[in-house]
Coordinates of C-alpha atoms and ligand atoms in Angstrom, one line a residue:
X12 CA 13.4 63.1 29.6
X13 CA 12.5 61.8 33.1
X14 CA 9.7 64.3 33.3
X15 CA 8.4 63.2 29.9
X16 CA 8.3 59.5 30.9
X17 CA 6.5 60.4 34.1
X18 CA 3.9 62.3 32.1
X19 CA 3.4 59.2 29.8
X20 CA 3.1 57.0 32.9
X21 CA 0.4 59.2 34.4
X22 CA -1.5 59.2 31.1
X23 CA -1.3 55.4 30.9
X24 CA -1.4 53.8 34.3
X25 CA -5.1 53.8 35.0
X26 CA -6.2 52.2 31.7
X27 CA -3.1 50.0 30.9
X28 CA -3.8 46.3 31.0
X29 CA -0.2 45.1 30.7
X30 CA 2.8 46.1 32.8
X31 CA 4.4 49.5 33.3
X32 CA 7.9 49.5 34.6
X33 CA 10.1 52.4 35.7
X34 CA 13.8 52.5 36.7
X35 CA 14.3 51.1 40.2
X36 CA 11.1 49.0 40.1
X37 CA 11.3 45.2 40.5
X38 CA 11.8 43.4 37.2
X39 CA 12.9 46.6 35.4
X40 CA 16.5 45.5 34.9
X41 CA 15.6 42.2 33.3
X42 CA 12.9 43.7 31.2
X43 CA 15.1 46.5 29.8
X44 CA 17.9 44.2 28.5
X45 CA 18.1 43.4 24.8
X46 CA 20.0 40.7 23.1
X47 CA 23.1 42.8 22.3
X48 CA 24.9 43.3 25.7
X49 CA 26.7 46.3 24.3
X50 CA 23.5 48.3 24.1
X51 CA 22.7 48.8 27.8
X52 CA 20.3 51.6 27.7
X53 CA 17.9 52.8 30.5
X54 CA 14.4 53.7 29.2
X55 CA 12.3 56.0 31.4
X56 CA 9.3 53.7 30.9
X57 CA 8.7 50.2 29.6
X58 CA 5.2 49.6 28.5
X59 CA 4.6 45.8 28.3
X60 CA 1.4 45.8 26.2
X61 CA -1.2 43.2 26.8
X62 CA -3.3 43.9 23.6
X63 CA -3.9 46.2 20.7
X64 CA -5.6 48.8 22.9
X65 CA -2.6 49.1 25.1
X66 CA -0.4 49.7 22.0
X67 CA -2.8 52.4 20.8
X68 CA -2.8 54.1 24.2
X69 CA 1.0 54.0 24.4
X70 CA 1.4 55.4 20.9
X71 CA -1.1 58.2 21.5
X72 CA 0.5 59.1 24.8
X73 CA 3.9 59.1 23.3
X74 CA 2.9 61.4 20.5
X75 CA 1.0 63.7 22.9
X76 CA 4.0 64.1 25.1
X77 CA 6.5 64.0 22.3
X78 CA 8.8 61.4 24.0
X79 CA 11.5 59.4 22.3
X80 CA 9.9 56.0 21.6
X81 CA 11.3 52.5 20.6
X82 CA 9.2 49.4 19.7
X83 CA 10.4 46.0 20.8
X84 CA 9.5 42.4 19.7
X85 CA 12.4 40.0 20.4
X86 CA 15.0 42.7 21.2
X87 CA 17.5 41.2 18.7
X88 CA 18.3 44.4 16.9
X89 CA 22.1 44.4 16.8
X90 CA 22.1 48.2 16.6
X91 CA 19.8 48.5 19.6
X92 CA 16.8 50.1 17.7
X93 CA 14.4 48.5 20.1
X94 CA 15.5 50.4 23.2
X95 CA 16.4 54.0 24.1
X96 CA 17.8 56.1 27.0
X97 CA 15.2 57.9 29.0
X98 CA 12.3 57.4 26.6
X99 CA 9.4 55.0 26.2
X100 CA 9.8 51.3 25.0
X101 CA 6.6 49.8 23.6
X102 CA 7.3 46.2 24.4
X103 CA 5.2 43.5 22.7
X104 CA 6.7 40.5 24.5
X105 CA 3.4 39.7 26.2
X106 CA 1.7 39.4 22.8
X107 CA 2.7 36.0 21.5
X108 CA -0.5 34.4 20.4
X109 CA -0.3 32.1 17.3
X110 CA -3.4 30.7 15.5
X111 CA -2.9 28.1 12.7
X112 CA -5.4 27.0 10.1
X113 CA -4.0 23.7 9.0
X114 CA -6.3 23.1 6.1
X115 CA -5.8 26.5 4.6
X116 CA -2.1 26.4 5.4
X117 CA -2.2 29.8 6.9
X118 CA -1.3 31.3 10.3
X119 CA -1.9 34.6 12.2
X120 CA 0.5 35.6 14.9
X121 CA 0.9 38.5 17.2
X122 CA 3.6 41.2 16.9
X123 CA 5.6 40.0 20.0
X124 CA 6.2 36.4 18.8
X125 CA 9.6 34.8 18.8
X126 CA 10.4 32.4 15.9
X127 CA 10.2 29.5 18.3
X128 CA 6.6 30.3 19.3
X129 CA 5.6 30.1 15.6
X130 CA 7.6 26.9 14.9
X131 CA 6.1 25.2 17.9
X132 CA 2.5 26.0 16.8
X133 CA 3.0 25.3 13.1
X134 CA 4.9 22.0 13.5
X135 CA 2.0 20.6 15.5
X136 CA 0.3 20.2 12.2
X137 CA 3.4 19.5 10.1
X138 CA 3.7 23.0 8.6
X139 CA 6.5 25.7 8.5
X140 CA 6.8 29.4 8.2
X141 CA 10.2 30.2 6.6
X142 CA 12.2 32.4 9.0
X143 CA 15.6 32.7 10.7
X144 CA 17.9 30.2 12.2
X145 CA 17.9 31.1 15.9
X146 CA 14.6 30.4 17.7
X147 CA 14.8 33.2 20.3
X148 CA 14.9 35.9 17.5
X149 CA 11.9 38.1 17.3
X150 CA 9.6 37.5 14.4
X151 CA 8.5 41.2 13.9
X152 CA 12.0 42.7 13.4
X153 CA 13.1 39.8 11.3
X154 CA 10.1 39.8 8.9
X155 CA 9.9 43.6 8.6
X156 CA 13.6 43.5 7.5
X157 CA 13.0 40.7 5.0
X158 CA 14.0 37.6 6.9
X159 CA 16.3 34.8 5.7
X160 CA 17.0 31.3 6.9
X161 CA 17.4 27.7 6.0
X162 CA 14.2 27.7 3.9
X163 CA 14.8 30.9 2.0
X164 CA 15.8 29.1 -1.2
X165 CA 12.8 26.7 -1.1
X166 CA 10.0 29.1 0.0
X167 CA 11.4 32.7 -0.3
X168 CA 12.1 35.4 2.3
X169 CA 9.9 35.6 5.4
X170 CA 8.3 38.8 4.1
X171 CA 7.5 37.1 0.8
X172 CA 5.2 34.7 2.8
X173 CA 3.2 37.5 4.5
X174 CA -0.3 38.1 3.1
X175 CA -1.4 40.8 5.5
X176 CA -0.4 43.0 8.4
X177 CA -2.4 44.8 11.1
X178 CA -0.7 47.7 12.6
X179 CA -1.2 50.7 14.9
X180 CA -0.1 53.9 13.0
X181 CA 1.5 57.0 14.5
X182 CA -1.9 58.6 15.2
X183 CA -3.0 55.6 17.2
X184 CA -5.4 54.2 14.7
X185 CA -5.5 50.6 13.5
X186 CA -4.8 49.9 9.8
X187 CA -4.6 46.8 7.7
X188 CA -2.1 46.3 4.8
X189 CA -2.5 43.6 2.2
X190 CA -2.7 43.4 -1.6
X191 CA -6.1 45.2 -1.6
X192 CA -6.0 47.5 1.4
X193 CA -3.2 50.0 1.6
X194 CA -1.1 48.2 -1.0
X195 CA 1.7 50.8 -0.8
X196 CA 2.0 50.2 2.9
X197 CA 1.9 46.5 2.3
X198 CA 4.9 46.8 -0.1
X199 CA 6.8 49.0 2.4
X200 CA 6.3 46.7 5.4
X201 CA 7.8 43.8 3.4
X202 CA 11.5 44.7 4.0
X203 CA 11.3 48.4 4.9
X204 CA 11.9 47.8 8.6
X205 CA 10.0 49.1 11.6
X206 CA 9.2 52.7 10.8
X207 CA 5.7 52.5 9.4
X208 CA 3.7 51.7 12.6
X209 CA 3.6 49.0 15.3
X210 CA 2.6 45.7 13.7
X211 CA 0.2 43.9 15.9
X212 CA -0.5 40.9 13.7
X213 CA 0.9 39.0 10.7
X214 CA -1.1 36.8 8.4
X215 CA 1.2 34.3 6.6
X216 CA 1.4 31.4 4.3
X217 CA 2.7 28.0 5.6
X218 CA 4.3 25.1 3.8
X219 CA 4.4 21.3 4.6
X220 CA 7.7 20.2 6.1
X221 CA 8.6 18.2 9.2
X222 CA 12.2 17.2 8.7
X223 CA 15.2 17.8 6.5
X224 CA 18.5 16.0 5.7
X225 CA 21.2 18.0 7.4
X226 CA 24.9 17.5 6.2
X227 CA 28.1 19.2 7.2
X228 CA 31.8 19.1 6.6
X229 CA 35.0 21.1 6.9
X230 CA 37.5 22.1 4.2
X231 CA 41.1 23.0 5.0
X232 CA 42.4 26.6 4.3
X233 CA 44.3 25.5 1.2
X234 CA 41.1 24.3 -0.5
X235 CA 38.9 27.3 0.3
X236 CA 39.3 29.2 -3.0
X237 CA 38.5 26.0 -5.0
X238 CA 35.5 25.3 -2.7
X239 CA 34.0 28.7 -3.2
X240 CA 34.3 28.5 -7.0
X241 CA 32.8 25.0 -6.8
X242 CA 29.9 26.3 -4.6
X243 CA 29.2 29.2 -7.1
X244 CA 28.9 26.8 -10.1
X245 CA 27.1 24.0 -8.1
X246 CA 24.4 26.3 -6.7
X247 CA 23.7 28.0 -10.0
X248 CA 22.3 24.6 -11.1
X249 CA 21.1 23.1 -7.8
X250 CA 17.5 22.3 -7.1
X251 CA 15.7 24.7 -4.7
X252 CA 15.4 21.9 -2.1
X253 CA 19.1 22.3 -1.4
X254 CA 20.5 25.1 0.8
X255 CA 24.3 25.3 1.2
X256 CA 25.9 27.7 3.7
X257 CA 29.6 28.2 4.0
X258 CA 31.3 30.0 6.8
X259 CA 35.0 30.9 7.1
X260 CA 36.4 30.6 10.5
X261 CA 38.8 28.8 12.9
X262 CA 37.9 25.2 13.5
X263 CA 37.3 24.5 17.2
X264 CA 40.2 23.4 19.3
X265 CA 38.2 21.0 21.5
X266 CA 35.0 19.1 21.2
X267 CA 31.9 21.2 21.9
X268 CA 33.5 24.6 21.5
X269 CA 32.2 26.4 18.5
X270 CA 30.4 29.6 17.9
X271 CA 28.9 29.2 14.5
X272 CA 25.7 28.2 12.8
X273 CA 26.7 24.7 12.0
X274 CA 28.3 23.4 15.1
X275 CA 30.4 20.6 13.8
X276 CA 30.6 19.5 17.4
X277 CA 31.5 15.9 16.9
X278 CA 33.6 15.7 13.8
X279 CA 36.7 17.9 13.8
X280 CA 39.7 16.0 12.5
X281 CA 42.8 16.6 14.7
X282 CA 44.8 18.2 11.8
X283 CA 42.1 20.9 11.4
X284 CA 41.6 21.9 15.0
X285 CA 42.4 25.5 15.6
X286 CA 43.1 26.0 11.9
X287 CA 41.3 28.3 9.4
X288 CA 38.6 26.3 7.6
X289 CA 35.5 26.6 5.5
X290 CA 32.6 25.0 7.3
X291 CA 29.9 23.8 4.9
X292 CA 26.4 23.1 6.3
X293 CA 23.6 22.0 4.0
X294 CA 20.0 21.0 4.2
X295 CA 17.9 19.1 1.7
X296 CA 14.1 19.6 2.0
X297 CA 13.0 17.0 -0.6
X298 CA 13.0 13.2 -0.7
X299 CA 16.0 12.1 1.4
X300 CA 17.1 9.4 -1.1
X301 CA 17.0 11.9 -4.0
X302 CA 19.1 14.4 -2.0
X303 CA 21.9 12.2 -0.7
X304 CA 23.9 11.9 -3.9
X305 CA 23.8 15.7 -4.3
X306 CA 24.9 16.3 -0.8
X307 CA 27.8 13.9 -1.3
X308 CA 28.9 15.8 -4.4
X309 CA 28.6 19.1 -2.6
X310 CA 30.8 17.8 0.3
X311 CA 33.4 16.3 -2.0
X312 CA 36.0 19.0 -1.2
X313 CA 35.6 18.5 2.5
X314 CA 38.0 16.5 4.7
X315 CA 36.3 13.0 4.6
X316 CA 36.6 12.5 8.4
X317 CA 34.7 15.8 9.0
X318 CA 31.7 14.9 6.9
X319 CA 28.4 13.8 8.3
X320 CA 24.7 13.6 7.2
X321 CA 21.5 12.8 9.1
X322 CA 17.8 13.4 9.0
X323 CA 16.8 16.0 11.6
X324 CA 13.3 17.1 12.7
X325 CA 12.6 20.7 11.7
X326 CA 12.4 21.8 15.3
X327 CA 15.9 20.5 15.9
X328 CA 17.2 22.4 12.9
X329 CA 15.6 25.6 14.1
X330 CA 17.1 25.4 17.6
X331 CA 20.5 23.9 16.7
X332 CA 22.3 27.3 16.9
X333 CA 20.3 28.8 19.8
X334 CA 23.0 28.2 22.5
X335 CA 25.7 29.5 20.3
X336 CA 24.0 33.0 20.3
X337 CA 23.2 33.6 24.0
X338 CA 21.5 36.7 25.2
X339 CA 23.9 39.3 26.5
X340 CA 26.5 38.6 23.8
X341 CA 28.4 41.6 22.6
Ligands
FAD412 C1 21.1 35.8 17.4 C2 20.6 36.4 16.2 C3 20.2 35.6 15.1 C4 19.7 36.1 13.9 N1 19.4 35.3 12.9 C5 18.8 35.8 11.8 C6 18.4 35.0 10.7 O1 18.6 33.8 10.7 N2 17.8 35.6 9.6 C7 17.6 36.9 9.6 O2 17.0 37.4 8.6 N3 17.9 37.8 10.6 C8 18.5 37.2 11.7 N4 18.9 38.1 12.7 C9 18.7 39.5 12.6 C10 17.3 39.8 13.1 O3 16.4 39.4 12.1 C11 17.2 41.3 13.3 O4 18.1 41.8 14.3 C12 15.7 41.7 13.7 O5 15.6 43.1 13.7 C13 15.4 41.1 15.0 O6 14.0 41.2 15.3 P1 13.5 41.4 16.8 O7 12.0 41.5 16.7 O8 14.1 40.4 17.7 O9 14.2 42.7 17.1 P2 13.8 44.0 17.9 O10 15.1 44.5 18.5 O11 12.7 43.8 18.9 O12 13.3 45.0 16.8 C14 14.1 45.2 15.6 C15 13.5 46.4 14.9 O13 12.1 46.2 14.5 C16 11.3 47.1 15.1 N5 10.1 46.3 15.6 C17 10.0 45.3 16.4 N6 8.8 44.8 16.5 C18 8.0 45.6 15.8 C19 6.6 45.6 15.5 N7 5.8 44.8 16.0 N8 6.2 46.6 14.7 C20 7.0 47.5 14.1 N9 8.3 47.5 14.3 C21 8.8 46.6 15.2 C22 12.0 47.7 16.2 O14 11.6 48.9 16.6 C23 13.4 47.7 15.7 O15 13.6 48.8 14.8 C24 19.5 37.5 13.9 C25 19.9 38.4 14.9 C26 20.4 37.8 16.1 C27 20.8 38.7 17.2

């Protein structure tokens, strides 16, 4: 394998505009790490592409030599699909350009974008792309697998909001996939994962939204069954502006210690600390006054001292859980 990665290196290094890193070189260890600390693999070559031509050259060289190859955007694949031992990693982390057309409510972004880069660009003009709940997650892996988050109920899956893909296919050529060009590939890329080529650009629809009402509360263990039944019936009738997540867990023992999506950092009644609870976290994307009575009803089975509700800017919602899911976690 070492020989194969050296062969790829010698094919690439004169024409590659991005960075090429081999084991032992400065920066290699930081660059090879992915989010899941359990997947500590050592690729023979990391190709940090600067543009589409770099990707084409990397794909062509990989297929010429027949080397094991992984593609990486944000590196958040829990299974470690974006790295490999001894092979080539086509790393898109230098390709994070986002262009927004506010009037058309459309954006184009590159295949190496993290969710946070897209949110920062779209929020400048009061628009959102519906994606996941942790801003350091890669957009490519998330969208190609479907993509769910706070806005899924309101605006659909991330992949439902993609209107076109540009990609480098296995023979190194550039293809487009949308409802008119390669419609079968377009269908496959919207949920089929990363096996159809290296996506270099996404063209997506955006929606107006700058803040939401965020509410949370904790229900004791004894009420969990009743809460879940209530949630099932409530959500069957609820407006699409409401999203209600429930997680089952131990309530934190101390302030500021929690590992879950809705942190409940400030309001854990003493009788619930360290106990099994159901944590409800809800958002309302419509008019705040219209949403408040609904949120109150939804939280009626929570311990009253644990309930809170406030308007949060969209960027705060999207980064709220970031520190609970640090890089290197196993
Ligand atoms: C902390 C954390 C939070 C998460 N939150 C959510 C969430 O809220 N909603 C949700 O739906 N999912 C969520 N996920 C799951 C996440 O969407 C998947 O793990 C996803 O694959 C991550 O994408 P990535 O680009 O970071 O991953 P990578 O590890 O870079 O890639 C994942 C897969 O996609 C392929 N791939 C990457 N880029 C490309 C490309 N440009 N072209 C073709 N193939 C490519 C890779 O080869 C690999 O197979 C979360 C995961 C983590 C670790």
